[in-house]
JSON list of C-alpha atoms in Angstrom, two decimals:
[
{"chain": "O", "resi": 9, "resn": "MET", "atom": "CA", "xyz": [32.16, 26.71, 4.22]},
{"chain": "O", "resi": 10, "resn": "TYR", "atom": "CA", "xyz": [33.64, 26.27, 7.60]},
{"chain": "O", "resi": 11, "resn": "HIS", "atom": "CA", "xyz": [37.26, 27.32, 8.15]},
{"chain": "O", "resi": 12, "resn": "HIS", "atom": "CA", "xyz": [39.31, 26.65, 11.15]},
{"chain": "O", "resi": 13, "resn": "PRO", "atom": "CA", "xyz": [42.91, 27.21, 12.14]},
{"chain": "O", "resi": 14, "resn": "VAL", "atom": "CA", "xyz": [45.29, 24.41, 11.67]},
{"chain": "O", "resi": 15, "resn": "ASP", "atom": "CA", "xyz": [47.72, 23.39, 14.39]},
{"chain": "O", "resi": 16, "resn": "VAL", "atom": "CA", "xyz": [51.31, 23.29, 13.14]},
{"chain": "O", "resi": 17, "resn": "ASP", "atom": "CA", "xyz": [51.81, 20.21, 15.42]},
{"chain": "O", "resi": 18, "resn": "GLN", "atom": "CA", "xyz": [49.38, 18.15, 12.96]},
{"chain": "O", "resi": 19, "resn": "TYR", "atom": "CA", "xyz": [51.84, 18.46, 10.15]},
{"chain": "O", "resi": 20, "resn": "TRP", "atom": "CA", "xyz": [54.80, 15.93, 9.96]},
{"chain": "O", "resi": 21, "resn": "ILE", "atom": "CA", "xyz": [58.16, 17.65, 10.13]},
{"chain": "O", "resi": 22, "resn": "PRO", "atom": "CA", "xyz": [60.87, 15.32, 9.44]},
{"chain": "O", "resi": 23, "resn": "PRO", "atom": "CA", "xyz": [63.67, 15.16, 11.75]},
{"chain": "O", "resi": 24, "resn": "PRO", "atom": "CA", "xyz": [66.85, 16.87, 11.08]},
{"chain": "O", "resi": 25, "resn": "LEU", "atom": "CA", "xyz": [69.55, 14.47, 9.49]},
{"chain": "O", "resi": 26, "resn": "SER", "atom": "CA", "xyz": [71.92, 15.26, 12.40]},
{"chain": "O", "resi": 27, "resn": "THR", "atom": "CA", "xyz": [69.50, 13.29, 14.74]},
{"chain": "O", "resi": 28, "resn": "ILE", "atom": "CA", "xyz": [69.11, 10.16, 12.53]},
{"chain": "O", "resi": 29, "resn": "LYS", "atom": "CA", "xyz": [71.04, 7.20, 13.79]},
{"chain": "O", "resi": 30, "resn": "PRO", "atom": "CA", "xyz": [73.63, 6.23, 11.31]},
{"chain": "O", "resi": 31, "resn": "TYR", "atom": "CA", "xyz": [75.09, 2.98, 10.19]},
{"chain": "O", "resi": 32, "resn": "VAL", "atom": "CA", "xyz": [78.87, 2.56, 10.87]},
{"chain": "O", "resi": 33, "resn": "ILE", "atom": "CA", "xyz": [81.06, 0.99, 8.11]},
{"chain": "O", "resi": 34, "resn": "ASN", "atom": "CA", "xyz": [84.74, 0.51, 8.37]},
{"chain": "O", "resi": 35, "resn": "THR", "atom": "CA", "xyz": [86.65, 1.72, 5.26]},
{"chain": "O", "resi": 36, "resn": "SER", "atom": "CA", "xyz": [88.43, -1.70, 5.36]},
{"chain": "O", "resi": 37, "resn": "ASP", "atom": "CA", "xyz": [85.09, -3.36, 4.60]},
{"chain": "O", "resi": 38, "resn": "ILE", "atom": "CA", "xyz": [84.07, -1.26, 1.59]},
{"chain": "O", "resi": 39, "resn": "ALA", "atom": "CA", "xyz": [85.72, 0.46, -1.44]},
{"chain": "O", "resi": 40, "resn": "LEU", "atom": "CA", "xyz": [85.43, 4.01, -2.34]},
{"chain": "O", "resi": 41, "resn": "HIS", "atom": "CA", "xyz": [85.21, 5.54, -5.68]},
{"chain": "O", "resi": 42, "resn": "ILE", "atom": "CA", "xyz": [84.49, 8.96, -7.22]},
{"chain": "O", "resi": 43, "resn": "MET", "atom": "CA", "xyz": [82.90, 8.80, -10.68]},
{"chain": "O", "resi": 44, "resn": "ASN", "atom": "CA", "xyz": [84.55, 10.47, -13.72]},
{"chain": "O", "resi": 45, "resn": "GLN", "atom": "CA", "xyz": [87.11, 12.40, -11.17]},
{"chain": "O", "resi": 46, "resn": "ASN", "atom": "CA", "xyz": [90.74, 11.99, -10.78]},
{"chain": "O", "resi": 47, "resn": "VAL", "atom": "CA", "xyz": [90.90, 12.51, -6.94]},
{"chain": "O", "resi": 48, "resn": "THR", "atom": "CA", "xyz": [94.18, 11.60, -4.98]},
{"chain": "O", "resi": 49, "resn": "GLU", "atom": "CA", "xyz": [94.00, 9.21, -2.15]},
{"chain": "O", "resi": 50, "resn": "ASP", "atom": "CA", "xyz": [95.07, 11.78, 0.33]},
{"chain": "O", "resi": 51, "resn": "LEU", "atom": "CA", "xyz": [91.86, 13.85, -0.51]},
{"chain": "O", "resi": 52, "resn": "MET", "atom": "CA", "xyz": [89.45, 11.03, -0.98]},
{"chain": "O", "resi": 53, "resn": "LEU", "atom": "CA", "xyz": [87.92, 11.14, 2.50]},
{"chain": "O", "resi": 54, "resn": "MET", "atom": "CA", "xyz": [87.52, 14.90, 2.49]},
{"chain": "O", "resi": 55, "resn": "ALA", "atom": "CA", "xyz": [85.65, 14.45, -0.89]},
{"chain": "O", "resi": 56, "resn": "PHE", "atom": "CA", "xyz": [83.30, 11.77, 0.74]},
{"chain": "O", "resi": 57, "resn": "ASN", "atom": "CA", "xyz": [82.50, 13.69, 3.78]},
{"chain": "O", "resi": 58, "resn": "VAL", "atom": "CA", "xyz": [78.82, 14.94, 4.00]},
{"chain": "O", "resi": 59, "resn": "SER", "atom": "CA", "xyz": [78.01, 13.72, 0.32]},
{"chain": "O", "resi": 60, "resn": "LEU", "atom": "CA", "xyz": [75.38, 11.72, -1.19]},
{"chain": "O", "resi": 61, "resn": "VAL", "atom": "CA", "xyz": [76.53, 8.30, -2.46]},
{"chain": "O", "resi": 62, "resn": "ALA", "atom": "CA", "xyz": [75.28, 5.27, -4.37]},
{"chain": "O", "resi": 63, "resn": "LEU", "atom": "CA", "xyz": [75.25, 1.88, -2.70]},
{"chain": "O", "resi": 64, "resn": "ALA", "atom": "CA", "xyz": [76.60, -0.63, -5.17]},
{"chain": "O", "resi": 65, "resn": "LYS", "atom": "CA", "xyz": [78.17, -4.09, -5.74]},
{"chain": "O", "resi": 66, "resn": "VAL", "atom": "CA", "xyz": [80.79, -4.39, -8.44]},
{"chain": "O", "resi": 67, "resn": "PRO", "atom": "CA", "xyz": [82.95, -7.62, -9.17]},
{"chain": "O", "resi": 68, "resn": "ASP", "atom": "CA", "xyz": [85.56, -8.32, -6.54]},
{"chain": "O", "resi": 69, "resn": "ASP", "atom": "CA", "xyz": [88.45, -8.29, -9.21]},
{"chain": "O", "resi": 70, "resn": "LEU", "atom": "CA", "xyz": [87.83, -4.37, -9.63]},
{"chain": "O", "resi": 71, "resn": "VAL", "atom": "CA", "xyz": [88.63, -3.68, -5.80]},
{"chain": "O", "resi": 72, "resn": "PHE", "atom": "CA", "xyz": [92.08, -3.25, -4.72]},
{"chain": "O", "resi": 73, "resn": "ASP", "atom": "CA", "xyz": [93.60, -2.34, -1.09]},
{"chain": "O", "resi": 74, "resn": "SER", "atom": "CA", "xyz": [95.74, 0.88, -1.50]},
{"chain": "O", "resi": 75, "resn": "SER", "atom": "CA", "xyz": [99.22, 0.50, 0.33]},
{"chain": "O", "resi": 76, "resn": "HIS", "atom": "CA", "xyz": [99.61, 4.42, 0.41]},
{"chain": "O", "resi": 77, "resn": "SER", "atom": "CA", "xyz": [96.26, 5.43, 2.15]},
{"chain": "O", "resi": 78, "resn": "GLY", "atom": "CA", "xyz": [94.91, 2.06, 3.45]},
{"chain": "O", "resi": 79, "resn": "LEU", "atom": "CA", "xyz": [91.65, 2.56, 1.73]},
{"chain": "O", "resi": 80, "resn": "ARG", "atom": "CA", "xyz": [89.82, 0.14, -0.67]},
{"chain": "O", "resi": 81, "resn": "LEU", "atom": "CA", "xyz": [89.63, 1.59, -4.10]},
{"chain": "O", "resi": 82, "resn": "LEU", "atom": "CA", "xyz": [88.36, 0.61, -7.65]},
{"chain": "O", "resi": 83, "resn": "LYS", "atom": "CA", "xyz": [91.11, -0.06, -10.29]},
{"chain": "O", "resi": 84, "resn": "ASP", "atom": "CA", "xyz": [88.98, 1.68, -12.97]},
{"chain": "O", "resi": 85, "resn": "GLN", "atom": "CA", "xyz": [85.57, 3.33, -13.81]},
{"chain": "O", "resi": 86, "resn": "PRO", "atom": "CA", "xyz": [83.04, 0.50, -13.14]},
{"chain": "O", "resi": 87, "resn": "ARG", "atom": "CA", "xyz": [81.59, -0.62, -16.53]},
{"chain": "O", "resi": 88, "resn": "ALA", "atom": "CA", "xyz": [78.63, -2.12, -14.76]},
{"chain": "O", "resi": 89, "resn": "ALA", "atom": "CA", "xyz": [77.42, -2.11, -11.25]},
{"chain": "O", "resi": 90, "resn": "GLU", "atom": "CA", "xyz": [74.46, -3.20, -9.36]},
{"chain": "O", "resi": 91, "resn": "TYR", "atom": "CA", "xyz": [73.11, -0.37, -7.76]},
{"chain": "O", "resi": 92, "resn": "LEU", "atom": "CA", "xyz": [71.35, -1.19, -4.26]},
{"chain": "O", "resi": 93, "resn": "GLY", "atom": "CA", "xyz": [70.21, 2.42, -2.98]},
{"chain": "O", "resi": 94, "resn": "LEU", "atom": "CA", "xyz": [71.41, 5.70, -1.99]},
{"chain": "O", "resi": 95, "resn": "ALA", "atom": "CA", "xyz": [73.06, 6.93, 1.30]},
{"chain": "O", "resi": 96, "resn": "ILE", "atom": "CA", "xyz": [74.41, 10.16, 2.82]},
{"chain": "O", "resi": 97, "resn": "ILE", "atom": "CA", "xyz": [77.81, 9.84, 4.41]},
{"chain": "O", "resi": 98, "resn": "ARG", "atom": "CA", "xyz": [77.21, 12.11, 7.67]},
{"chain": "O", "resi": 99, "resn": "ASN", "atom": "CA", "xyz": [80.62, 12.00, 9.11]},
{"chain": "O", "resi": 100, "resn": "ILE", "atom": "CA", "xyz": [84.05, 10.31, 8.88]},
{"chain": "O", "resi": 101, "resn": "GLU", "atom": "CA", "xyz": [86.13, 9.33, 11.81]},
{"chain": "O", "resi": 102, "resn": "LYS", "atom": "CA", "xyz": [89.76, 8.56, 11.60]},
{"chain": "O", "resi": 103, "resn": "ILE", "atom": "CA", "xyz": [90.51, 6.33, 14.49]},
{"chain": "O", "resi": 104, "resn": "ASP", "atom": "CA", "xyz": [94.14, 5.50, 13.75]},
{"chain": "O", "resi": 105, "resn": "ALA", "atom": "CA", "xyz": [96.34, 5.10, 10.73]},
{"chain": "O", "resi": 106, "resn": "LEU", "atom": "CA", "xyz": [94.53, 2.00, 9.70]},
{"chain": "O", "resi": 107, "resn": "THR", "atom": "CA", "xyz": [91.08, 2.41, 10.89]},
{"chain": "O", "resi": 108, "resn": "THR", "atom": "CA", "xyz": [88.56, 4.93, 9.59]},
{"chain": "O", "resi": 109, "resn": "ARG", "atom": "CA", "xyz": [84.99, 4.81, 10.20]},
{"chain": "O", "resi": 110, "resn": "LEU", "atom": "CA", "xyz": [82.12, 6.18, 7.85]},
{"chain": "O", "resi": 111, "resn": "TYR", "atom": "CA", "xyz": [78.85, 7.01, 9.52]},
{"chain": "O", "resi": 112, "resn": "ILE", "atom": "CA", "xyz": [76.18, 6.67, 6.87]},
{"chain": "O", "resi": 113, "resn": "ILE", "atom": "CA", "xyz": [72.34, 7.44, 6.90]},
{"chain": "O", "resi": 114, "resn": "THR", "atom": "CA", "xyz": [70.16, 5.24, 4.40]},
{"chain": "O", "resi": 115, "resn": "PRO", "atom": "CA", "xyz": [66.72, 4.02, 4.51]},
{"chain": "O", "resi": 116, "resn": "GLU", "atom": "CA", "xyz": [68.18, 0.67, 2.96]},
{"chain": "O", "resi": 117, "resn": "PRO", "atom": "CA", "xyz": [67.82, -2.41, 5.52]},
{"chain": "O", "resi": 118, "resn": "VAL", "atom": "CA", "xyz": [70.86, -4.18, 7.00]},
{"chain": "O", "resi": 119, "resn": "ASP", "atom": "CA", "xyz": [70.48, -7.18, 4.51]},
{"chain": "O", "resi": 120, "resn": "VAL", "atom": "CA", "xyz": [70.86, -4.68, 1.47]},
{"chain": "O", "resi": 121, "resn": "LEU", "atom": "CA", "xyz": [73.89, -3.10, 3.17]},
{"chain": "O", "resi": 122, "resn": "ASP", "atom": "CA", "xyz": [75.52, -6.50, 3.64]},
{"chain": "O", "resi": 123, "resn": "GLN", "atom": "CA", "xyz": [75.64, -6.80, -0.27]},
{"chain": "O", "resi": 124, "resn": "VAL", "atom": "CA", "xyz": [77.31, -3.55, -0.78]},
{"chain": "O", "resi": 125, "resn": "ASN", "atom": "CA", "xyz": [80.98, -3.54, -1.68]},
{"chain": "O", "resi": 126, "resn": "VAL", "atom": "CA", "xyz": [81.49, -0.07, -2.88]},
{"chain": "O", "resi": 127, "resn": "LEU", "atom": "CA", "xyz": [80.33, 3.59, -2.32]},
{"chain": "O", "resi": 128, "resn": "LEU", "atom": "CA", "xyz": [80.10, 5.59, -5.37]},
{"chain": "O", "resi": 129, "resn": "LYS", "atom": "CA", "xyz": [80.27, 9.42, -5.27]},
{"chain": "O", "resi": 130, "resn": "GLY", "atom": "CA", "xyz": [78.95, 11.47, -8.12]},
{"chain": "O", "resi": 131, "resn": "ASN", "atom": "CA", "xyz": [78.49, 15.13, -8.61]},
{"chain": "O", "resi": 132, "resn": "ILE", "atom": "CA", "xyz": [75.69, 15.91, -6.31]},
{"chain": "O", "resi": 133, "resn": "GLN", "atom": "CA", "xyz": [76.64, 18.17, -3.58]},
{"chain": "O", "resi": 134, "resn": "LEU", "atom": "CA", "xyz": [74.71, 18.25, -0.15]},
{"chain": "O", "resi": 135, "resn": "SER", "atom": "CA", "xyz": [74.14, 21.77, 1.61]},
{"chain": "O", "resi": 136, "resn": "GLN", "atom": "CA", "xyz": [75.40, 22.05, 5.16]},
{"chain": "O", "resi": 137, "resn": "SER", "atom": "CA", "xyz": [72.19, 23.43, 6.19]},
{"chain": "O", "resi": 138, "resn": "TYR", "atom": "CA", "xyz": [70.77, 19.88, 6.03]},
{"chain": "O", "resi": 139, "resn": "PHE", "atom": "CA", "xyz": [72.61, 19.02, 9.05]},
{"chain": "O", "resi": 140, "resn": "THR", "atom": "CA", "xyz": [72.81, 22.25, 11.02]},
{"chain": "O", "resi": 141, "resn": "GLN", "atom": "CA", "xyz": [69.22, 23.79, 10.54]},
{"chain": "O", "resi": 142, "resn": "ASP", "atom": "CA", "xyz": [66.92, 22.21, 12.97]},
{"chain": "O", "resi": 143, "resn": "PRO", "atom": "CA", "xyz": [63.42, 23.58, 13.38]},
{"chain": "O", "resi": 144, "resn": "ARG", "atom": "CA", "xyz": [63.52, 22.54, 17.05]},
{"chain": "O", "resi": 145, "resn": "GLY", "atom": "CA", "xyz": [66.56, 24.56, 17.71]},
{"chain": "O", "resi": 146, "resn": "LYS", "atom": "CA", "xyz": [68.67, 21.52, 18.65]},
{"chain": "O", "resi": 147, "resn": "HIS", "atom": "CA", "xyz": [71.69, 20.21, 16.81]},
{"chain": "O", "resi": 148, "resn": "PRO", "atom": "CA", "xyz": [74.72, 18.41, 17.94]},
{"chain": "O", "resi": 149, "resn": "TYR", "atom": "CA", "xyz": [78.46, 20.04, 17.98]},
{"chain": "O", "resi": 150, "resn": "PHE", "atom": "CA", "xyz": [79.82, 20.32, 14.34]},
{"chain": "O", "resi": 151, "resn": "SER", "atom": "CA", "xyz": [83.54, 20.78, 13.39]},
{"chain": "O", "resi": 152, "resn": "TYR", "atom": "CA", "xyz": [84.64, 21.88, 9.99]},
{"chain": "O", "resi": 153, "resn": "ASP", "atom": "CA", "xyz": [88.34, 20.95, 10.79]},
{"chain": "O", "resi": 154, "resn": "TYR", "atom": "CA", "xyz": [89.21, 18.18, 8.49]},
{"chain": "O", "resi": 155, "resn": "ASP", "atom": "CA", "xyz": [92.24, 16.29, 9.37]},
{"chain": "O", "resi": 156, "resn": "PHE", "atom": "CA", "xyz": [92.13, 13.12, 7.41]},
{"chain": "O", "resi": 157, "resn": "CYS", "atom": "CA", "xyz": [95.67, 13.08, 6.14]}
]
């Protein structure tokens, strides 16, 4: 039998998540909800940062605009939702008191994202190493200073 060395470059090494171009969504355009947990509005963005979320569509009467935080939230646990895919919230950027942007990574196309009206967070946690470990030795600047309040 013939054996030959394998060149490592022949294998597909996926790019680090920090190098994938994200979609940008304003929190004024989408509701946020954490399943089976009571999280205050002040901590909602911190809980969503660097997390796996379900892209879903719920009836519009379940969504309300919070006067306290300026976020769109759900009135109650959704009894039924149309799940459209999964995404990772890579970063959250607070522009001003009324504007916050979510940077999400998902394989779903834009026409699917246009149907999404809520991001649902469950109990799955992502490791920071998904974003900071890069086999090529390159990664962008990371900040662990959360100032969403």
